[in-house]
Structure formats: C-alpha cells, structure tokens
Amino acid sequence: MSELLLPPEHRYAKIIKERLNEDGSELSILNLGPTHPATHGIFQNILLMDGERILDAEPTIGYIHRAFEKIAENRPFYQITPLTDRMNYCSSPINNMAWWMTLEKLLDIEVPKRAQYLRVIVMELARITDHIICNSILGVDTGAYTGFLYVFQFREKIYEIYEEICGARLTTNMGRIGGFERDWSPKAFELLNTFLEEFPACWKEFENLFERNRIFIDRTVNVGAITAESAMAYGFTGPNLRAAGVDYDVRVAEPYSSYEDFEFIVPVGKSGDTYDRFCVRNAEVWESLSIIRQALAKMPEGNVYHAEVPDYYLPPKEDVYNNMESLIYHFKIVMGEVPVPVAEIYHAVEGGNGELGFYLITDGSRTPYRLHFRRPCFIYYQAYPEMIKGALLSDAIVILSSLNVIAGELDA
C-alpha cells in the first residue's frame, strides 16, 4: 500500500521510527483539536513533536461539514441566505450582503444609493465584530483575559443594532434582493450613534493594553511569520495578506456598494507575523469606524431602501395578507417561479477574513445549477502546517488565533 494512503498515525509511526532523538528517545504525536477550545472550532491538527517543538503537522477538517453548496443547488435563491449566515458566523451580515449582490449582478439590478450606504454601514459593523473577536481572543490565548472581557460588551451592542434592523443577532438572514426588507428605524440609528460615541475610547484602551505590552510582544513578534510571496502562493487575502505587506483589498480593487464614495486607508504590515496580523486588524477597526461615519454623513434623504423590482423583491407582509397581486408575487418569489437568466458569474466582497466570493452558474431554473462559496478561511488554513513547523506548541496556539480560522468557513 502507498504510504500516502495510510492513515496519518501510520505515516507518523514510520517517521518516529526513522527519526529518534540523539539520546534514543522517540518523538511523540499530539492531537491539537478537534475539541480543544484553543482550536477556535471543530478541526484537528495532528502534530509530530520533539518535546515542545513541532516538527510536522497534518490538518484535518470535515467535522462540521454541512454540504451547503449541494443544499443550495436544491433551494430557491431566497432560501440560500440562511446558509451564508453559517459560514463566518462572526460577521454574518457581510455574507448576506455578498449573496444579495451576487444575485443583483445576475439580474442586473441597480440598488438605490441609500440602500447601498446602509449595506456599507452594516458590513463595516460586521467587520468590527469580527476583529473584536479575533484580537480579543488572541489576547486570551496569550494569557490576558481582561481585554476580551472589556471589549466584548461592544460586540453585544452591535448585535443590538442588528436586532433592531432585522430581528436577529448572530445568524442574521438580513436584507433582500435590491436592498433591505424595511427601512431602518430611528432606534437603529440611535443605537448606532451611541456605539460610535462610546466604542472608540474602549478600543484605544484595548490597543494600549497590548500593542506595547512586553509579554504580548515577546509572544507574537516573529511568530508565525509568512512572506508576501508565500502568502500569495497560498491564496491569502484579507488582513492576513495585508499583514505580509500586500495592500490588496476587494473594496478598493473591485469596489461594490459604492465603496468608491468613501475615503479610507488600507492598513498594511511588513513581516506577516502574529503581531502584524493583530495590528492590521486593530487599524482596520478605526477605518471601519471612519467609513460608517462617512456613510451616515453622506446618506441620501428619503426612505428608498430597496430597488423597484417586484419580480424579485418580497412585498411587505401586510400587503400579502390584504392584496391579491402582492400575494401572487410573494408566492412566485418564494416558490422560485420567477425565471432567472442563464449565466455564469462571480462576485466577491471584502469579508472579515478576506475575499468572500460566490461563483454562481444558473440554467434558468428555480435553483442554482452550481454554487461555490469562496471561503477565505478554507484558502489560507492550508498554510498553517508550514507556519508552525519549528515553532513551540504555545506558538501554534497564538498563530492559529491570529489567522482567525472560523470553522464554519472550512467546510461548506
């Protein structure tokens, strides 16, 4: 039998037999995951260890596989949105908006400026929550719990804004083809303004707690470094690529939802190590706050929060109950009876962890012929074994934490 066909434990048994320490002691195998909290999700890394130093690693995914792409091929387009929530569940609204924009690209729908700006606001809020989770948990993984407890309250405040917009908090199922299901309430803007007033001071204190902290610096500088060339070869995008010195951001390279209307800096690191990834995400939070403020300042007047596309936009529920035409539209949309063009398209946005894309092929039927999710975590997680070789076990924990691998994106 070919060595590559053997289970991992057999391959490592051969390695151990051939590679002994100078004193004749054997190397050891350690399972990092799939249930250890430091793995940040349900996935496993089988480590070949010489004491505390990692010699080799074998990642294993599949523990949370849900066949989303195959399920999507049997669902009408509107019913696919809840599947997107459950990929990167730390920033669900970005997934939702990306899916709607993919369909709007397919159907050639022009979304009103107000709806585009509202989408920008909610996507940047989602980016902030994603970075809050990543960087505060990185603090926990280096032994500093205080920062996590302090900033996590503001993730809940953003969830209150989500809840006011759509009624949900974590998996939001937010929006519609052409915009939002309803205009944002005054309470939503009130909560947003309160967040913009209170959060910056908290985030500044969080930065001060870590960025010049000698213990944190010793644990993260030159740990898990990856070059720009290697990062691009592996297909890195997002903060992990920018930390390596490559200023690629989908919002700038291929603007969508009127991002070209806003001024913001793309933070870029140099060394591509754990510390740079932390600092890039910190800086991106400030840019997201700036974008949100700009969107509020430039927000068009009125309450035009969706495109006039009755063939694809679900009518208000009260109209469905009282108007026959609305009931017909509702039935046709929900049951997927409205024809769609035969096409092959790809649309991407800048997700919390990088380029989140939807590759959609349609054959004119009520469901996708083929739908592939480009999940940034799935792309860059393949580099993890290389990044931890030669490192200590404690380094492997913080490297994984700084990459922000979300298990929901590994398996679709």
Tab-separated table of C-alpha atoms in Angstrom:
chain	number	residue	atom	x	y	z
A	1	MET	CA	0.000	0.000	0.000
A	2	SER	CA	1.218	3.513	-0.844
A	3	GLU	CA	2.460	5.429	2.180
A	4	LEU	CA	0.154	8.346	1.333
A	5	LEU	CA	-2.876	6.046	1.512
A	6	LEU	CA	-2.094	5.008	5.067
A	7	PRO	CA	-3.886	6.738	7.936
A	8	PRO	CA	-1.912	9.649	9.438
A	9	GLU	CA	-0.962	7.704	12.575
A	10	HIS	CA	0.743	5.052	10.423
A	11	ARG	CA	2.699	7.640	8.469
A	12	TYR	CA	3.853	9.281	11.663
A	13	ALA	CA	4.733	5.918	13.171
A	14	LYS	CA	7.187	5.471	10.280
A	15	ILE	CA	8.585	8.962	10.835
A	16	ILE	CA	9.040	8.280	14.536
A	17	LYS	CA	10.819	5.005	13.814
A	18	GLU	CA	13.229	6.702	11.444
A	19	ARG	CA	13.762	9.896	13.437
A	20	LEU	CA	14.831	9.440	17.022
A	21	ASN	CA	16.430	11.974	19.300
A	22	GLU	CA	20.168	11.750	19.944
A	23	ASP	CA	19.531	10.090	23.283
A	24	GLY	CA	17.427	7.439	21.552
A	25	SER	CA	14.078	8.718	22.850
A	26	GLU	CA	11.148	8.682	20.473
A	27	LEU	CA	9.266	11.604	19.068
A	28	SER	CA	5.629	11.955	20.059
A	29	ILE	CA	2.280	12.686	18.439
A	30	LEU	CA	-0.126	15.239	19.866
A	31	ASN	CA	-3.695	15.942	18.809
A	32	LEU	CA	-4.443	19.668	18.769
A	33	GLY	CA	-8.205	19.548	18.474
A	34	PRO	CA	-10.814	18.809	17.302
A	35	THR	CA	-12.455	19.679	20.629
A	36	HIS	CA	-9.779	21.755	22.363
A	37	PRO	CA	-11.016	25.350	22.872
A	38	ALA	CA	-7.748	26.762	21.531
A	39	THR	CA	-8.540	25.415	18.059
A	40	HIS	CA	-11.345	28.019	17.736
A	41	GLY	CA	-13.610	25.498	16.062
A	42	ILE	CA	-14.048	21.858	15.249
A	43	PHE	CA	-10.897	20.897	13.382
A	44	GLN	CA	-7.855	18.851	14.195
A	45	ASN	CA	-4.102	19.160	13.796
A	46	ILE	CA	-2.009	16.049	14.310
A	47	LEU	CA	1.377	17.315	15.475
A	48	LEU	CA	4.680	15.453	15.397
A	49	MET	CA	6.535	16.733	18.444
A	50	ASP	CA	10.101	16.718	19.708
A	51	GLY	CA	9.404	17.791	23.243
A	52	GLU	CA	7.509	21.060	22.858
A	53	ARG	CA	8.833	21.772	19.377
A	54	ILE	CA	6.688	20.959	16.327
A	55	LEU	CA	8.426	19.005	13.583
A	56	ASP	CA	5.458	18.292	11.325
A	57	ALA	CA	1.699	18.785	11.221
A	58	GLU	CA	-1.284	17.260	9.470
A	59	PRO	CA	-4.527	19.316	9.454
A	60	THR	CA	-7.848	17.516	9.401
A	61	ILE	CA	-11.136	19.226	8.576
A	62	GLY	CA	-14.596	17.840	7.950
A	63	TYR	CA	-16.000	17.670	11.464
A	64	ILE	CA	-18.535	20.404	10.711
A	65	HIS	CA	-19.217	19.608	7.055
A	66	ARG	CA	-22.828	20.553	6.179
A	67	ALA	CA	-22.948	20.210	2.382
A	68	PHE	CA	-24.103	23.819	1.962
A	69	GLU	CA	-23.157	24.028	-1.697
A	70	LYS	CA	-25.126	20.893	-2.546
A	71	ILE	CA	-28.091	22.029	-0.417
A	72	ALA	CA	-28.043	25.368	-2.257
A	73	GLU	CA	-28.449	23.588	-5.587
A	74	ASN	CA	-31.846	22.402	-4.359
A	75	ARG	CA	-33.111	25.624	-2.827
A	76	PRO	CA	-34.727	28.703	-4.401
A	77	PHE	CA	-32.393	31.691	-4.353
A	78	TYR	CA	-34.081	33.411	-1.407
A	79	GLN	CA	-33.739	30.338	0.793
A	80	ILE	CA	-29.956	30.185	0.376
A	81	THR	CA	-29.318	33.241	2.564
A	82	PRO	CA	-29.509	31.331	5.897
A	83	LEU	CA	-26.764	29.053	4.596
A	84	THR	CA	-24.430	32.018	4.136
A	85	ASP	CA	-25.003	33.096	7.765
A	86	ARG	CA	-23.403	29.924	8.983
A	87	MET	CA	-20.088	30.206	7.184
A	88	ASN	CA	-18.340	33.060	9.001
A	89	TYR	CA	-20.869	33.436	11.779
A	90	CYS	CA	-18.694	36.145	13.378
A	91	SER	CA	-19.682	38.568	10.610
A	92	SER	CA	-22.897	37.142	9.134
A	93	PRO	CA	-24.241	40.365	7.542
A	94	ILE	CA	-21.250	40.532	5.180
A	95	ASN	CA	-22.133	37.037	3.940
A	96	ASN	CA	-25.774	38.064	3.497
A	97	MET	CA	-24.981	41.248	1.589
A	98	ALA	CA	-22.472	39.440	-0.623
A	99	TRP	CA	-25.124	36.908	-1.627
A	100	TRP	CA	-27.688	39.587	-2.449
A	101	MET	CA	-25.118	41.468	-4.518
A	102	THR	CA	-24.322	38.271	-6.412
A	103	LEU	CA	-27.988	37.867	-7.331
A	104	GLU	CA	-28.277	41.555	-8.248
A	105	LYS	CA	-25.297	41.141	-10.547
A	106	LEU	CA	-27.032	38.142	-12.118
A	107	LEU	CA	-30.330	40.013	-12.535
A	108	ASP	CA	-28.761	43.381	-13.487
A	109	ILE	CA	-30.478	45.231	-10.639
A	110	GLU	CA	-29.363	48.728	-9.655
A	111	VAL	CA	-29.654	49.252	-5.901
A	112	PRO	CA	-30.552	52.772	-4.628
A	113	LYS	CA	-27.737	54.758	-3.027
A	114	ARG	CA	-29.421	54.816	0.366
A	115	ALA	CA	-29.639	51.030	0.433
A	116	GLN	CA	-26.009	50.768	-0.670
A	117	TYR	CA	-24.871	53.078	2.134
A	118	LEU	CA	-26.936	51.159	4.678
A	119	ARG	CA	-25.259	47.982	3.477
A	120	VAL	CA	-21.841	49.585	3.878
A	121	ILE	CA	-22.678	50.527	7.471
A	122	VAL	CA	-23.831	47.068	8.437
A	123	MET	CA	-20.895	45.369	6.675
A	124	GLU	CA	-18.395	47.597	8.495
A	125	LEU	CA	-20.128	46.901	11.793
A	126	ALA	CA	-19.756	43.205	10.997
A	127	ARG	CA	-16.059	43.710	10.221
A	128	ILE	CA	-15.618	45.374	13.610
A	129	THR	CA	-17.290	42.470	15.420
A	130	ASP	CA	-15.091	40.021	13.527
A	131	HIS	CA	-11.909	41.870	14.509
A	132	ILE	CA	-13.098	42.314	18.103
A	133	ILE	CA	-13.445	38.559	18.390
A	134	CYS	CA	-10.142	37.755	16.683
A	135	ASN	CA	-7.924	40.210	18.539
A	136	SER	CA	-9.530	39.881	21.970
A	137	ILE	CA	-9.340	36.080	21.804
A	138	LEU	CA	-5.699	36.364	20.714
A	139	GLY	CA	-5.228	38.222	23.986
A	140	VAL	CA	-6.878	35.349	25.848
A	141	ASP	CA	-4.599	32.844	24.106
A	142	THR	CA	-1.557	34.782	25.330
A	143	GLY	CA	-2.884	34.840	28.887
A	144	ALA	CA	-4.615	38.242	29.012
A	145	TYR	CA	-8.323	37.786	29.676
A	146	THR	CA	-9.105	41.378	30.680
A	147	GLY	CA	-9.077	42.867	27.184
A	148	PHE	CA	-11.524	40.253	25.930
A	149	LEU	CA	-13.981	40.863	28.751
A	150	TYR	CA	-13.736	44.621	28.252
A	151	VAL	CA	-14.338	44.898	24.500
A	152	PHE	CA	-16.783	42.024	24.122
A	153	GLN	CA	-19.596	44.174	25.511
A	154	PHE	CA	-19.419	46.240	22.314
A	155	ARG	CA	-19.948	43.160	20.177
A	156	GLU	CA	-23.241	42.808	22.038
A	157	LYS	CA	-24.060	46.458	21.346
A	158	ILE	CA	-23.566	45.833	17.621
A	159	TYR	CA	-25.814	42.775	17.910
A	160	GLU	CA	-28.481	45.056	19.374
A	161	ILE	CA	-28.233	47.154	16.213
A	162	TYR	CA	-28.615	44.007	14.083
A	163	GLU	CA	-31.616	43.023	16.159
A	164	GLU	CA	-33.260	46.396	15.607
A	165	ILE	CA	-32.649	46.143	11.848
A	166	CYS	CA	-33.773	42.570	11.202
A	167	GLY	CA	-34.810	40.903	14.473
A	168	ALA	CA	-31.794	38.580	14.691
A	169	ARG	CA	-28.383	38.814	16.335
A	170	LEU	CA	-25.872	36.117	15.338
A	171	THR	CA	-27.190	34.498	12.162
A	172	THR	CA	-28.974	37.500	10.755
A	173	ASN	CA	-30.598	36.498	7.426
A	174	MET	CA	-30.572	40.236	6.756
A	175	GLY	CA	-31.686	42.075	3.623
A	176	ARG	CA	-33.410	41.292	0.347
A	177	ILE	CA	-32.622	41.285	-3.348
A	178	GLY	CA	-32.463	45.003	-4.136
A	179	GLY	CA	-31.902	46.281	-0.610
A	180	PHE	CA	-33.483	45.782	2.818
A	181	GLU	CA	-36.830	44.361	3.822
A	182	ARG	CA	-37.680	47.629	5.607
A	183	ASP	CA	-36.109	50.977	6.355
A	184	TRP	CA	-34.003	51.309	9.476
A	185	SER	CA	-35.908	52.606	12.471
A	186	PRO	CA	-34.894	55.734	14.420
A	187	LYS	CA	-33.924	53.367	17.266
A	188	ALA	CA	-31.377	51.631	14.980
A	189	PHE	CA	-29.679	54.945	14.188
A	190	GLU	CA	-29.818	55.918	17.860
A	191	LEU	CA	-28.060	52.684	18.854
A	192	LEU	CA	-25.528	53.195	16.063
A	193	ASN	CA	-24.698	56.752	17.153
A	194	THR	CA	-24.308	55.618	20.765
A	195	PHE	CA	-21.899	52.911	19.646
A	196	LEU	CA	-19.864	55.381	17.583
A	197	GLU	CA	-19.639	57.660	20.606
A	198	GLU	CA	-18.658	55.040	23.212
A	199	PHE	CA	-16.616	52.413	21.374
A	200	PRO	CA	-13.518	54.401	20.210
A	201	ALA	CA	-12.289	55.094	23.759
A	202	CYS	CA	-12.673	51.430	24.641
A	203	TRP	CA	-10.813	50.283	21.526
A	204	LYS	CA	-7.989	52.737	22.193
A	205	GLU	CA	-7.583	51.333	25.705
A	206	PHE	CA	-7.586	47.820	24.250
A	207	GLU	CA	-4.774	48.792	21.879
A	208	ASN	CA	-2.794	50.372	24.716
A	209	LEU	CA	-3.166	47.194	26.734
A	210	PHE	CA	-1.483	45.049	24.091
A	211	GLU	CA	0.480	46.858	21.412
A	212	ARG	CA	3.368	47.934	23.693
A	213	ASN	CA	2.963	45.110	26.216
A	214	ARG	CA	6.329	43.364	26.578
A	215	ILE	CA	4.826	39.928	27.283
A	216	PHE	CA	2.454	40.192	24.310
A	217	ILE	CA	5.248	41.404	22.025
A	218	ASP	CA	7.501	38.505	23.065
A	219	ARG	CA	4.708	36.045	22.334
A	220	THR	CA	3.795	37.442	18.909
A	221	VAL	CA	6.709	39.192	17.174
A	222	ASN	CA	8.456	36.916	14.630
A	223	VAL	CA	5.975	34.160	15.492
A	224	GLY	CA	4.159	32.527	12.576
A	225	ALA	CA	5.660	34.874	10.006
A	226	ILE	CA	4.858	34.328	6.346
A	227	THR	CA	6.363	36.185	3.394
A	228	ALA	CA	4.290	38.090	0.869
A	229	GLU	CA	5.323	35.610	-1.841
A	230	SER	CA	4.249	32.591	0.201
A	231	ALA	CA	1.024	34.265	1.282
A	232	MET	CA	0.050	34.979	-2.330
A	233	ALA	CA	1.071	31.473	-3.398
A	234	TYR	CA	-1.285	30.031	-0.807
A	235	GLY	CA	-4.099	32.356	-1.898
A	236	PHE	CA	-4.172	34.571	1.187
A	237	THR	CA	-6.471	37.596	1.149
A	238	GLY	CA	-7.731	39.988	3.781
A	239	PRO	CA	-5.852	41.040	6.940
A	240	ASN	CA	-3.552	38.007	6.814
A	241	LEU	CA	-2.295	39.006	3.355
A	242	ARG	CA	-2.087	42.708	4.168
A	243	ALA	CA	-0.060	41.896	7.301
A	244	ALA	CA	2.532	40.342	4.966
A	245	GLY	CA	2.857	43.633	3.081
A	246	VAL	CA	0.397	43.241	0.179
A	247	ASP	CA	-2.172	46.056	0.007
A	248	TYR	CA	-4.946	44.070	-1.673
A	249	ASP	CA	-8.472	44.920	-0.535
A	250	VAL	CA	-11.549	43.999	-2.593
A	251	ARG	CA	-13.256	47.240	-1.525
A	252	VAL	CA	-10.527	49.146	-3.373
A	253	ALA	CA	-9.596	46.731	-6.166
A	254	GLU	CA	-13.199	45.988	-7.219
A	255	PRO	CA	-15.473	48.491	-5.443
A	256	TYR	CA	-19.039	47.428	-4.705
A	257	SER	CA	-21.969	49.013	-2.864
A	258	SER	CA	-20.490	52.496	-3.527
A	259	TYR	CA	-17.273	51.941	-1.548
A	260	GLU	CA	-15.647	54.228	-4.096
A	261	ASP	CA	-17.547	57.097	-2.429
A	262	PHE	CA	-15.583	56.758	0.807
A	263	GLU	CA	-12.052	57.647	1.793
A	264	PHE	CA	-10.171	55.113	3.891
A	265	ILE	CA	-6.687	53.710	4.328
A	266	VAL	CA	-5.831	50.047	3.745
A	267	PRO	CA	-3.588	49.128	6.716
A	268	VAL	CA	-0.546	47.090	5.665
A	269	GLY	CA	2.084	45.308	7.759
A	270	LYS	CA	5.619	44.242	6.944
A	271	SER	CA	6.664	40.947	8.493
A	272	GLY	CA	3.479	38.893	8.182
A	273	ASP	CA	3.868	37.635	11.746
A	274	THR	CA	1.293	37.280	14.519
A	275	TYR	CA	1.947	40.794	15.832
A	276	ASP	CA	1.434	42.377	12.405
A	277	ARG	CA	-1.825	40.495	11.905
A	278	PHE	CA	-3.009	41.820	15.269
A	279	CYS	CA	-2.003	45.410	14.443
A	280	VAL	CA	-3.557	45.336	10.960
A	281	ARG	CA	-6.906	44.269	12.402
A	282	ASN	CA	-6.684	46.943	15.092
A	283	ALA	CA	-6.084	49.584	12.430
A	284	GLU	CA	-8.905	48.266	10.247
A	285	VAL	CA	-11.371	48.817	13.075
A	286	TRP	CA	-10.534	52.544	13.029
A	287	GLU	CA	-11.001	52.648	9.257
A	288	SER	CA	-14.362	50.895	9.579
A	289	LEU	CA	-15.499	53.499	12.102
A	290	SER	CA	-14.448	56.238	9.670
A	291	ILE	CA	-16.358	54.613	6.808
A	292	ILE	CA	-19.506	54.310	8.936
A	293	ARG	CA	-19.339	57.989	9.876
A	294	GLN	CA	-18.855	58.972	6.231
A	295	ALA	CA	-21.830	56.835	5.185
A	296	LEU	CA	-24.039	58.483	7.787
A	297	ALA	CA	-22.893	61.949	6.706
A	298	LYS	CA	-23.500	61.232	3.015
A	299	MET	CA	-26.731	59.268	3.490
A	300	PRO	CA	-29.302	60.305	0.857
A	301	GLU	CA	-32.564	61.702	2.162
A	302	GLY	CA	-35.825	59.803	1.974
A	303	ASN	CA	-36.765	56.227	2.681
A	304	VAL	CA	-35.786	54.500	-0.568
A	305	TYR	CA	-34.277	51.362	0.907
A	306	HIS	CA	-34.846	48.898	-1.955
A	307	ALA	CA	-34.934	48.739	-5.743
A	308	GLU	CA	-38.262	48.653	-7.589
A	309	VAL	CA	-38.101	45.038	-8.762
A	310	PRO	CA	-41.455	43.402	-7.886
A	311	ASP	CA	-40.472	40.186	-9.676
A	312	TYR	CA	-37.702	39.597	-7.109
A	313	TYR	CA	-38.378	41.790	-4.063
A	314	LEU	CA	-40.681	40.228	-1.465
A	315	PRO	CA	-43.646	42.550	-0.816
A	316	PRO	CA	-44.443	43.671	2.737
A	317	LYS	CA	-46.279	41.018	4.736
A	318	GLU	CA	-49.299	43.247	5.408
A	319	ASP	CA	-49.725	43.694	1.649
A	320	VAL	CA	-49.510	39.938	1.138
A	321	TYR	CA	-52.371	39.454	3.591
A	322	ASN	CA	-54.600	42.098	2.021
A	323	ASN	CA	-53.663	42.421	-1.651
A	324	MET	CA	-54.023	39.666	-4.244
A	325	GLU	CA	-51.257	40.992	-6.519
A	326	SER	CA	-48.791	41.069	-3.598
A	327	LEU	CA	-49.833	37.551	-2.629
A	328	ILE	CA	-49.107	36.340	-6.184
A	329	TYR	CA	-45.686	37.997	-6.232
A	330	HIS	CA	-44.900	36.555	-2.803
A	331	PHE	CA	-45.867	33.048	-3.891
A	332	LYS	CA	-43.916	33.225	-7.141
A	333	ILE	CA	-40.767	34.555	-5.435
A	334	VAL	CA	-40.812	32.108	-2.528
A	335	MET	CA	-41.515	29.127	-4.756
A	336	GLY	CA	-38.882	30.222	-7.261
A	337	GLU	CA	-41.322	30.579	-10.143
A	338	VAL	CA	-39.727	33.801	-11.466
A	339	PRO	CA	-37.273	32.915	-14.260
A	340	VAL	CA	-33.623	33.931	-13.994
A	341	PRO	CA	-31.088	34.382	-16.814
A	342	VAL	CA	-28.808	31.571	-17.873
A	343	ALA	CA	-25.428	32.867	-16.755
A	344	GLU	CA	-22.103	32.196	-15.082
A	345	ILE	CA	-20.926	34.910	-12.705
A	346	TYR	CA	-18.577	35.533	-9.803
A	347	HIS	CA	-18.955	38.266	-7.220
A	348	ALA	CA	-16.667	38.942	-4.277
A	349	VAL	CA	-16.604	41.272	-1.288
A	350	GLU	CA	-14.043	42.012	1.420
A	351	GLY	CA	-15.156	39.738	4.222
A	352	GLY	CA	-13.859	39.844	7.759
A	353	ASN	CA	-11.114	37.371	6.858
A	354	GLY	CA	-10.544	38.219	3.196
A	355	GLU	CA	-12.110	37.774	-0.202
A	356	LEU	CA	-15.530	36.165	0.201
A	357	GLY	CA	-16.842	35.156	-3.207
A	358	PHE	CA	-19.821	33.411	-4.773
A	359	TYR	CA	-19.355	31.569	-8.056
A	360	LEU	CA	-22.839	31.017	-9.463
A	361	ILE	CA	-23.957	29.102	-12.540
A	362	THR	CA	-27.638	29.238	-13.477
A	363	ASP	CA	-29.604	27.275	-16.064
A	364	GLY	CA	-32.804	29.330	-15.859
A	365	SER	CA	-34.456	27.087	-13.263
A	366	ARG	CA	-35.664	27.949	-9.767
A	367	THR	CA	-32.386	26.873	-8.152
A	368	PRO	CA	-28.674	27.337	-8.917
A	369	TYR	CA	-27.174	24.822	-11.317
A	370	ARG	CA	-23.942	25.200	-9.349
A	371	LEU	CA	-22.930	27.448	-6.477
A	372	HIS	CA	-19.453	27.573	-4.987
A	373	PHE	CA	-18.517	29.609	-1.922
A	374	ARG	CA	-15.011	31.032	-1.872
A	375	ARG	CA	-14.376	30.972	1.861
A	376	PRO	CA	-11.180	32.828	2.804
A	377	CYS	CA	-10.522	30.672	5.896
A	378	PHE	CA	-10.560	27.490	3.805
A	379	ILE	CA	-7.999	29.020	1.461
A	380	TYR	CA	-5.421	30.189	3.986
A	381	TYR	CA	-5.764	27.417	6.563
A	382	GLN	CA	-3.737	25.184	4.239
A	383	ALA	CA	-0.651	27.259	5.132
A	384	TYR	CA	-0.980	26.586	8.862
A	385	PRO	CA	1.201	23.420	8.971
A	386	GLU	CA	4.049	25.266	7.269
A	387	MET	CA	3.685	28.275	9.561
A	388	ILE	CA	4.021	26.216	12.762
A	389	LYS	CA	6.888	23.902	11.768
A	390	GLY	CA	9.819	24.530	14.088
A	391	ALA	CA	7.641	26.524	16.481
A	392	LEU	CA	6.707	25.650	20.044
A	393	LEU	CA	3.291	24.285	20.914
A	394	SER	CA	2.438	27.568	22.659
A	395	ASP	CA	3.341	29.397	19.428
A	396	ALA	CA	0.981	27.169	17.422
A	397	ILE	CA	-1.921	28.358	19.567
A	398	VAL	CA	-1.315	32.073	19.011
A	399	ILE	CA	-0.558	31.589	15.301
A	400	LEU	CA	-3.887	29.841	14.805
A	401	SER	CA	-5.637	32.527	16.824
A	402	SER	CA	-4.080	35.352	14.781
A	403	LEU	CA	-5.138	33.732	11.494
A	404	ASN	CA	-8.736	33.816	12.764
A	405	VAL	CA	-9.739	30.481	11.291
A	406	ILE	CA	-13.535	30.164	11.509
A	407	ALA	CA	-14.593	26.505	11.360
A	408	GLY	CA	-17.818	27.351	9.549
A	409	GLU	CA	-15.806	28.530	6.559
A	410	LEU	CA	-13.653	25.405	6.373
A	411	ASP	CA	-16.478	23.102	5.361
A	412	ALA	CA	-19.270	24.095	3.034
